[in-house]
Amino acid sequence: MTQSTTPAGHDAPVTPLAPPPGGKTAARRPLGLRPDVRNLSLLGVLAALVVVGGLTRPDEFLAASNLQLVLTQASVIGVVTVGMTFVITGGGIDLSVGAIVALASVWATTVATQEFGFAGILFTAVVVGLGCGLVNGLLVAYGGMVPFIATLAMFASARGLALQITEGRTQMVTVESVLDLGVKDAYVLGIPPLVLVFAAVTLAGWFLFDRTTFGRRTVAVGGNAEAARLAGIDVRRQRLQLYLLSGLCCGVAAFLLIVLAGSGQNTNGNLYELDAIAAAIIGGTLLSGGRGTIVGSVLGVLVFTTITNIFALNNLESAVQQIAKGAIIVVAVLVQRRAVHDS
């Protein structure tokens, strides 16, 4: 029996090869419209948060400098979230993204690396990210390890190695060309360079996810790996590539964090795995795999970053922020379960 290699619910148009059991076809389930409705809902939430921020702290929240700060802070975790969206859609999970960002940032800011200047720092951050992603991918795809365990092991190992490299000290960046990217003189039409990189990664991620066979294979593997294998997809290679992509995004995010902080620390990327997974989930990516959206994930990042900014401006404790994030995650998962059940 011929099976569809792409589950319904993907943002890109899909034509199933055969109707699913029960005689229901994709045409009878309006899942193709749901990403648009979901994204509009997230835009509404974001607009509501802007109103709240404007009412509670009008002079501070609506200031151009604060809005630039929100977008800049969203850029780092946003790049990580793009990679996480691919991994989760493909049926996996990556708990090591924060640790990889930390390791890449400290490895790229050692004295030996900084001697090679801008190119040396960028190259090292990206290579370290790719290397960690390669290890994760090999363990999951070819080693048969559960993604949760494999990436948890990478989380512990990368954090430990980052601590060993820094010996608990902050490594300051002395390369002027890197530091200059964080100053206002480098802004393009009032937009920080980090935001432009985030926009470029988002656009590339959207195109790869929605407009290429790589994205369709990702959805197919996440929705039904056995059906994807029978349809001729190399499932193991696809999973390896997904973790490589996640590692690449972590390396880019590490470089952006170096520019933003002007240093490398072993504590960088703390709780990034939580924020990236949460943003992807509230954006509409199905935690069990088989459905995802880059646009929704980016909107999820902006929602979380805006909430954090509003809380900070109103002097609310970080514990309250974490509680709010947890509540949002629970609501998002419950909504997902209801949507899947109804479909």
Short mmCIF file of C-alpha atoms in Angstrom, two decimals:
data_model
loop_
_atom_site.label_atom_id
_atom_site.label_comp_id
_atom_site.label_asym_id
_atom_site.label_seq_id
_atom_site.Cartn_x
_atom_site.Cartn_y
_atom_site.Cartn_z
CA MET A 1 0.00 0.00 0.00
CA THR A 2 1.35 3.40 -0.95
CA GLN A 3 1.62 5.78 1.97
CA SER A 4 1.95 9.51 2.12
CA THR A 5 5.50 10.59 2.88
CA THR A 6 4.43 13.97 4.20
CA PRO A 7 1.99 14.22 7.13
CA ALA A 8 -0.83 16.67 6.99
CA GLY A 9 -0.28 19.88 8.90
CA HIS A 10 2.95 20.97 7.25
CA ASP A 11 2.99 24.62 6.24
CA ALA A 12 3.93 23.74 2.66
CA PRO A 13 1.16 22.40 0.40
CA VAL A 14 1.07 18.63 0.45
CA THR A 15 -0.74 16.19 -1.82
CA PRO A 16 -1.14 12.83 -0.07
CA LEU A 17 -0.57 9.74 -2.18
CA ALA A 18 -3.34 7.79 -0.47
CA PRO A 19 -6.16 8.60 1.94
CA PRO A 20 -5.48 7.80 5.58
CA PRO A 21 -7.39 5.07 7.42
CA GLY A 22 -11.04 5.80 7.95
CA GLY A 23 -11.50 7.40 4.56
CA LYS A 24 -10.59 10.92 5.69
CA THR A 25 -8.46 12.87 3.31
CA ALA A 26 -6.35 15.94 3.92
CA ALA A 27 -8.92 17.99 2.03
CA ARG A 28 -11.54 17.23 4.67
CA ARG A 29 -9.28 18.43 7.48
CA PRO A 30 -8.46 22.15 7.21
CA LEU A 31 -5.04 21.76 8.81
CA GLY A 32 -3.52 23.71 5.95
CA LEU A 33 -5.26 26.82 7.26
CA ARG A 34 -4.26 26.34 10.86
CA PRO A 35 -0.70 27.70 10.63
CA ASP A 36 -2.05 31.00 9.30
CA VAL A 37 -4.69 31.20 12.02
CA ARG A 38 -2.13 30.24 14.65
CA ASN A 39 0.37 32.83 13.43
CA LEU A 40 -2.32 35.51 13.42
CA SER A 41 -3.19 34.53 16.98
CA LEU A 42 0.46 34.88 18.01
CA LEU A 43 0.61 38.26 16.31
CA GLY A 44 -2.45 39.23 18.34
CA VAL A 45 -0.74 38.10 21.55
CA LEU A 46 2.37 40.03 20.60
CA ALA A 47 0.30 43.14 19.88
CA ALA A 48 -1.43 42.76 23.25
CA LEU A 49 1.94 42.54 24.99
CA VAL A 50 3.09 45.71 23.24
CA VAL A 51 -0.03 47.45 24.52
CA VAL A 52 0.61 46.17 28.06
CA GLY A 53 4.23 47.31 27.90
CA GLY A 54 3.20 50.68 26.53
CA LEU A 55 0.63 51.18 29.29
CA THR A 56 2.82 50.05 32.19
CA ARG A 57 6.10 51.65 31.09
CA PRO A 58 5.30 53.96 28.17
CA ASP A 59 8.47 56.04 28.28
CA GLU A 60 10.78 53.04 28.63
CA PHE A 61 9.11 50.20 26.73
CA LEU A 62 8.26 52.16 23.57
CA ALA A 63 11.66 53.80 23.39
CA ALA A 64 13.55 52.93 20.22
CA SER A 65 16.54 51.75 22.25
CA ASN A 66 14.39 49.28 24.20
CA LEU A 67 12.72 47.90 21.08
CA GLN A 68 16.16 47.44 19.54
CA LEU A 69 17.22 45.64 22.72
CA VAL A 70 14.21 43.29 22.56
CA LEU A 71 14.98 42.35 18.95
CA THR A 72 18.68 41.93 19.70
CA GLN A 73 18.02 39.63 22.65
CA ALA A 74 15.53 37.67 20.55
CA SER A 75 18.15 37.20 17.84
CA VAL A 76 20.40 34.84 19.80
CA ILE A 77 17.71 32.47 21.08
CA GLY A 78 15.82 32.92 17.82
CA VAL A 79 18.64 31.43 15.76
CA VAL A 80 18.79 28.46 18.16
CA THR A 81 15.01 28.04 17.89
CA VAL A 82 15.17 27.78 14.10
CA GLY A 83 17.44 24.75 14.43
CA MET A 84 15.34 23.32 17.25
CA THR A 85 12.21 23.55 15.09
CA PHE A 86 13.78 21.30 12.47
CA VAL A 87 14.89 18.75 15.07
CA ILE A 88 11.52 18.56 16.83
CA THR A 89 9.60 18.39 13.55
CA GLY A 90 11.85 15.48 12.57
CA GLY A 91 10.77 13.58 15.67
CA GLY A 92 13.78 14.40 17.85
CA ILE A 93 14.74 16.73 20.67
CA ASP A 94 17.95 18.60 21.51
CA LEU A 95 18.57 19.35 25.17
CA SER A 96 22.17 20.36 24.54
CA VAL A 97 21.70 23.60 22.58
CA GLY A 98 22.45 25.88 25.54
CA ALA A 99 25.58 23.94 26.46
CA ILE A 100 26.74 23.94 22.84
CA VAL A 101 26.33 27.72 22.70
CA ALA A 102 28.40 28.01 25.89
CA LEU A 103 31.16 25.72 24.61
CA ALA A 104 31.31 27.42 21.22
CA SER A 105 31.44 30.88 22.83
CA VAL A 106 34.31 30.06 25.19
CA TRP A 107 36.27 28.08 22.60
CA ALA A 108 35.96 30.98 20.16
CA THR A 109 37.15 33.55 22.72
CA THR A 110 40.32 31.87 23.94
CA VAL A 111 43.50 33.90 23.55
CA ALA A 112 44.79 31.51 20.88
CA THR A 113 41.60 31.83 18.83
CA GLN A 114 41.41 35.61 19.08
CA GLU A 115 44.85 35.86 17.51
CA PHE A 116 43.17 34.95 14.22
CA GLY A 117 40.79 37.91 14.52
CA PHE A 118 37.18 38.14 13.36
CA ALA A 119 37.39 35.18 10.98
CA GLY A 120 39.00 32.98 13.63
CA ILE A 121 36.28 33.64 16.18
CA LEU A 122 33.44 33.11 13.72
CA PHE A 123 35.01 30.00 12.21
CA THR A 124 35.68 28.42 15.59
CA ALA A 125 32.17 29.08 16.90
CA VAL A 126 30.58 27.54 13.81
CA VAL A 127 32.93 24.52 13.71
CA VAL A 128 32.41 23.75 17.41
CA GLY A 129 28.64 23.94 16.91
CA LEU A 130 28.82 21.65 13.88
CA GLY A 131 31.09 19.24 15.73
CA CYS A 132 28.68 18.91 18.64
CA GLY A 133 25.77 18.52 16.24
CA LEU A 134 27.68 15.81 14.40
CA VAL A 135 28.22 13.85 17.63
CA ASN A 136 24.54 14.19 18.55
CA GLY A 137 23.47 13.10 15.08
CA LEU A 138 25.76 10.08 15.00
CA LEU A 139 24.61 8.92 18.43
CA VAL A 140 20.93 9.29 17.53
CA ALA A 141 20.88 8.27 13.87
CA TYR A 142 23.57 5.60 13.73
CA GLY A 143 24.09 4.73 17.39
CA GLY A 144 20.41 4.12 18.00
CA MET A 145 20.36 6.23 21.16
CA VAL A 146 17.21 7.95 22.32
CA PRO A 147 17.52 11.68 21.45
CA PHE A 148 16.73 12.66 25.03
CA ILE A 149 19.64 10.60 26.40
CA ALA A 150 22.13 11.45 23.66
CA THR A 151 21.60 15.20 23.88
CA LEU A 152 21.48 15.10 27.68
CA ALA A 153 24.93 13.50 27.61
CA MET A 154 26.12 16.24 25.25
CA PHE A 155 24.60 18.83 27.59
CA ALA A 156 26.68 17.57 30.51
CA SER A 157 29.86 17.07 28.48
CA ALA A 158 29.75 20.46 26.74
CA ARG A 159 29.07 22.31 29.99
CA GLY A 160 31.93 20.50 31.66
CA LEU A 161 34.35 21.19 28.82
CA ALA A 162 33.34 24.87 28.74
CA LEU A 163 34.05 25.12 32.46
CA GLN A 164 37.39 23.42 32.03
CA ILE A 165 38.45 25.78 29.23
CA THR A 166 37.53 28.93 31.15
CA GLU A 167 38.39 27.64 34.64
CA GLY A 168 35.36 29.60 35.77
CA ARG A 169 36.66 32.93 34.44
CA THR A 170 35.12 35.28 31.88
CA GLN A 171 37.08 35.52 28.63
CA MET A 172 36.97 39.08 27.33
CA VAL A 173 36.97 39.75 23.59
CA THR A 174 39.73 42.08 22.40
CA VAL A 175 39.09 41.92 18.65
CA GLU A 176 37.73 45.35 17.74
CA SER A 177 36.04 44.23 14.52
CA VAL A 178 33.87 41.85 16.55
CA LEU A 179 33.03 44.37 19.25
CA ASP A 180 32.18 47.02 16.64
CA LEU A 181 29.18 44.96 15.49
CA GLY A 182 27.49 45.71 18.80
CA VAL A 183 27.79 49.49 18.72
CA LYS A 184 25.16 51.84 17.31
CA ASP A 185 27.45 53.02 14.53
CA ALA A 186 27.12 49.57 12.98
CA TYR A 187 23.31 49.70 12.84
CA VAL A 188 21.77 49.61 9.37
CA LEU A 189 18.78 51.97 9.15
CA GLY A 190 18.45 51.70 12.92
CA ILE A 191 18.54 47.88 12.85
CA PRO A 192 21.32 46.12 14.81
CA PRO A 193 23.49 43.73 12.74
CA LEU A 194 22.50 40.83 15.03
CA VAL A 195 18.86 41.34 14.08
CA LEU A 196 19.77 41.28 10.40
CA VAL A 197 21.58 37.97 10.91
CA PHE A 198 18.54 36.61 12.74
CA ALA A 199 16.31 37.71 9.86
CA ALA A 200 18.61 36.04 7.34
CA VAL A 201 18.67 32.77 9.31
CA THR A 202 14.88 32.87 9.65
CA LEU A 203 14.41 33.43 5.93
CA ALA A 204 16.85 30.65 5.07
CA GLY A 205 15.17 28.33 7.56
CA TRP A 206 11.71 29.10 6.20
CA PHE A 207 12.83 28.45 2.63
CA LEU A 208 14.55 25.19 3.58
CA PHE A 209 11.57 24.02 5.61
CA ASP A 210 8.69 25.05 3.37
CA ARG A 211 10.12 25.13 -0.13
CA THR A 212 12.57 22.22 -0.42
CA THR A 213 12.49 18.44 -0.35
CA PHE A 214 14.65 18.60 2.78
CA GLY A 215 11.76 20.14 4.67
CA ARG A 216 9.30 17.60 3.32
CA ARG A 217 11.60 14.75 4.29
CA THR A 218 11.90 16.23 7.77
CA VAL A 219 8.13 16.25 8.19
CA ALA A 220 7.86 12.73 6.79
CA VAL A 221 10.48 11.32 9.15
CA GLY A 222 8.91 13.03 12.13
CA GLY A 223 5.40 11.92 11.24
CA ASN A 224 6.15 8.26 10.48
CA ALA A 225 9.76 7.15 10.20
CA GLU A 226 8.91 3.67 8.94
CA ALA A 227 6.63 5.01 6.21
CA ALA A 228 9.35 7.47 5.24
CA ARG A 229 11.88 4.63 5.01
CA LEU A 230 9.57 2.56 2.83
CA ALA A 231 9.09 5.61 0.59
CA GLY A 232 12.83 5.70 -0.06
CA ILE A 233 13.98 8.33 2.43
CA ASP A 234 17.29 7.66 4.18
CA VAL A 235 15.96 8.23 7.69
CA ARG A 236 19.32 7.95 9.45
CA ARG A 237 21.01 10.42 7.14
CA GLN A 238 18.08 12.83 7.51
CA ARG A 239 18.30 12.71 11.29
CA LEU A 240 22.04 13.27 11.17
CA GLN A 241 21.55 16.32 8.97
CA LEU A 242 18.92 17.71 11.36
CA TYR A 243 21.32 17.62 14.30
CA LEU A 244 24.07 19.10 12.15
CA LEU A 245 21.70 21.94 11.31
CA SER A 246 20.89 22.45 14.99
CA GLY A 247 24.60 22.53 15.81
CA LEU A 248 25.23 25.06 13.04
CA CYS A 249 22.52 27.32 14.45
CA CYS A 250 24.09 27.02 17.91
CA GLY A 251 27.46 28.04 16.50
CA VAL A 252 25.97 31.11 14.81
CA ALA A 253 24.08 31.98 18.01
CA ALA A 254 27.31 31.66 20.01
CA PHE A 255 28.98 34.21 17.74
CA LEU A 256 26.03 36.58 18.12
CA LEU A 257 26.23 36.18 21.89
CA ILE A 258 29.94 36.97 21.80
CA VAL A 259 29.15 40.19 19.94
CA LEU A 260 26.33 41.03 22.34
CA ALA A 261 28.23 40.31 25.58
CA GLY A 262 31.75 41.05 24.42
CA SER A 263 32.96 37.93 26.17
CA GLY A 264 32.74 34.16 26.43
CA GLN A 265 31.53 32.44 29.59
CA ASN A 266 30.81 28.86 30.55
CA THR A 267 27.40 30.01 31.84
CA ASN A 268 26.32 31.29 28.43
CA GLY A 269 23.20 29.74 26.96
CA ASN A 270 21.67 28.90 30.33
CA LEU A 271 18.13 27.49 29.84
CA TYR A 272 18.30 28.10 26.08
CA GLU A 273 16.99 24.58 25.56
CA LEU A 274 13.87 25.46 27.56
CA ASP A 275 13.31 28.74 25.74
CA ALA A 276 13.87 27.23 22.27
CA ILE A 277 11.57 24.26 22.87
CA ALA A 278 8.92 26.49 24.43
CA ALA A 279 9.03 28.99 21.55
CA ALA A 280 8.74 26.20 18.98
CA ILE A 281 5.81 24.61 20.81
CA ILE A 282 3.75 27.77 21.22
CA GLY A 283 4.56 28.56 17.61
CA GLY A 284 2.77 25.39 16.53
CA THR A 285 5.53 22.79 16.20
CA LEU A 286 4.19 19.41 17.33
CA LEU A 287 6.35 18.01 20.14
CA SER A 288 5.85 14.45 18.89
CA GLY A 289 7.11 15.45 15.42
CA GLY A 290 5.56 15.61 11.97
CA ARG A 291 4.48 19.24 11.99
CA GLY A 292 6.29 22.53 12.38
CA THR A 293 6.50 26.12 11.29
CA ILE A 294 9.49 28.45 11.26
CA VAL A 295 7.34 31.59 11.24
CA GLY A 296 5.39 30.40 14.27
CA SER A 297 8.59 29.56 16.15
CA VAL A 298 10.02 33.03 15.50
CA LEU A 299 6.79 34.62 16.71
CA GLY A 300 7.04 32.44 19.81
CA VAL A 301 10.54 33.78 20.44
CA LEU A 302 9.32 37.36 20.13
CA VAL A 303 6.44 36.67 22.53
CA PHE A 304 8.76 35.23 25.18
CA THR A 305 11.37 37.95 24.75
CA THR A 306 8.74 40.68 25.01
CA ILE A 307 7.30 39.11 28.17
CA THR A 308 10.78 38.99 29.73
CA ASN A 309 11.39 42.62 28.81
CA ILE A 310 8.07 43.78 30.27
CA PHE A 311 8.71 41.87 33.49
CA ALA A 312 12.19 43.35 33.78
CA LEU A 313 10.96 46.90 33.21
CA ASN A 314 8.32 46.39 35.92
CA ASN A 315 10.93 45.00 38.34
CA LEU A 316 9.29 41.58 38.61
CA GLU A 317 11.45 38.73 39.87
CA SER A 318 12.95 36.23 37.45
CA ALA A 319 11.06 33.49 39.28
CA VAL A 320 7.80 35.06 38.17
CA GLN A 321 9.07 35.08 34.59
CA GLN A 322 9.84 31.38 34.73
CA ILE A 323 6.42 30.61 36.21
CA ALA A 324 4.76 32.58 33.42
CA LYS A 325 6.80 30.72 30.78
CA GLY A 326 5.86 27.39 32.33
CA ALA A 327 2.18 28.30 32.29
CA ILE A 328 2.39 29.33 28.63
CA ILE A 329 4.04 26.02 27.72
CA VAL A 330 1.33 24.02 29.49
CA VAL A 331 -1.44 25.95 27.73
CA ALA A 332 0.28 25.57 24.35
CA VAL A 333 0.66 21.79 24.77
CA LEU A 334 -2.96 21.41 25.87
CA VAL A 335 -4.13 23.40 22.83
CA GLN A 336 -1.97 21.18 20.59
CA ARG A 337 -3.42 18.01 22.06
CA ARG A 338 -6.95 19.33 21.57
CA ALA A 339 -6.21 20.29 17.96
CA VAL A 340 -4.70 16.89 17.17
CA HIS A 341 -7.61 15.10 18.84
CA ASP A 342 -10.19 17.15 16.94
CA SER A 343 -8.41 16.57 13.63
#
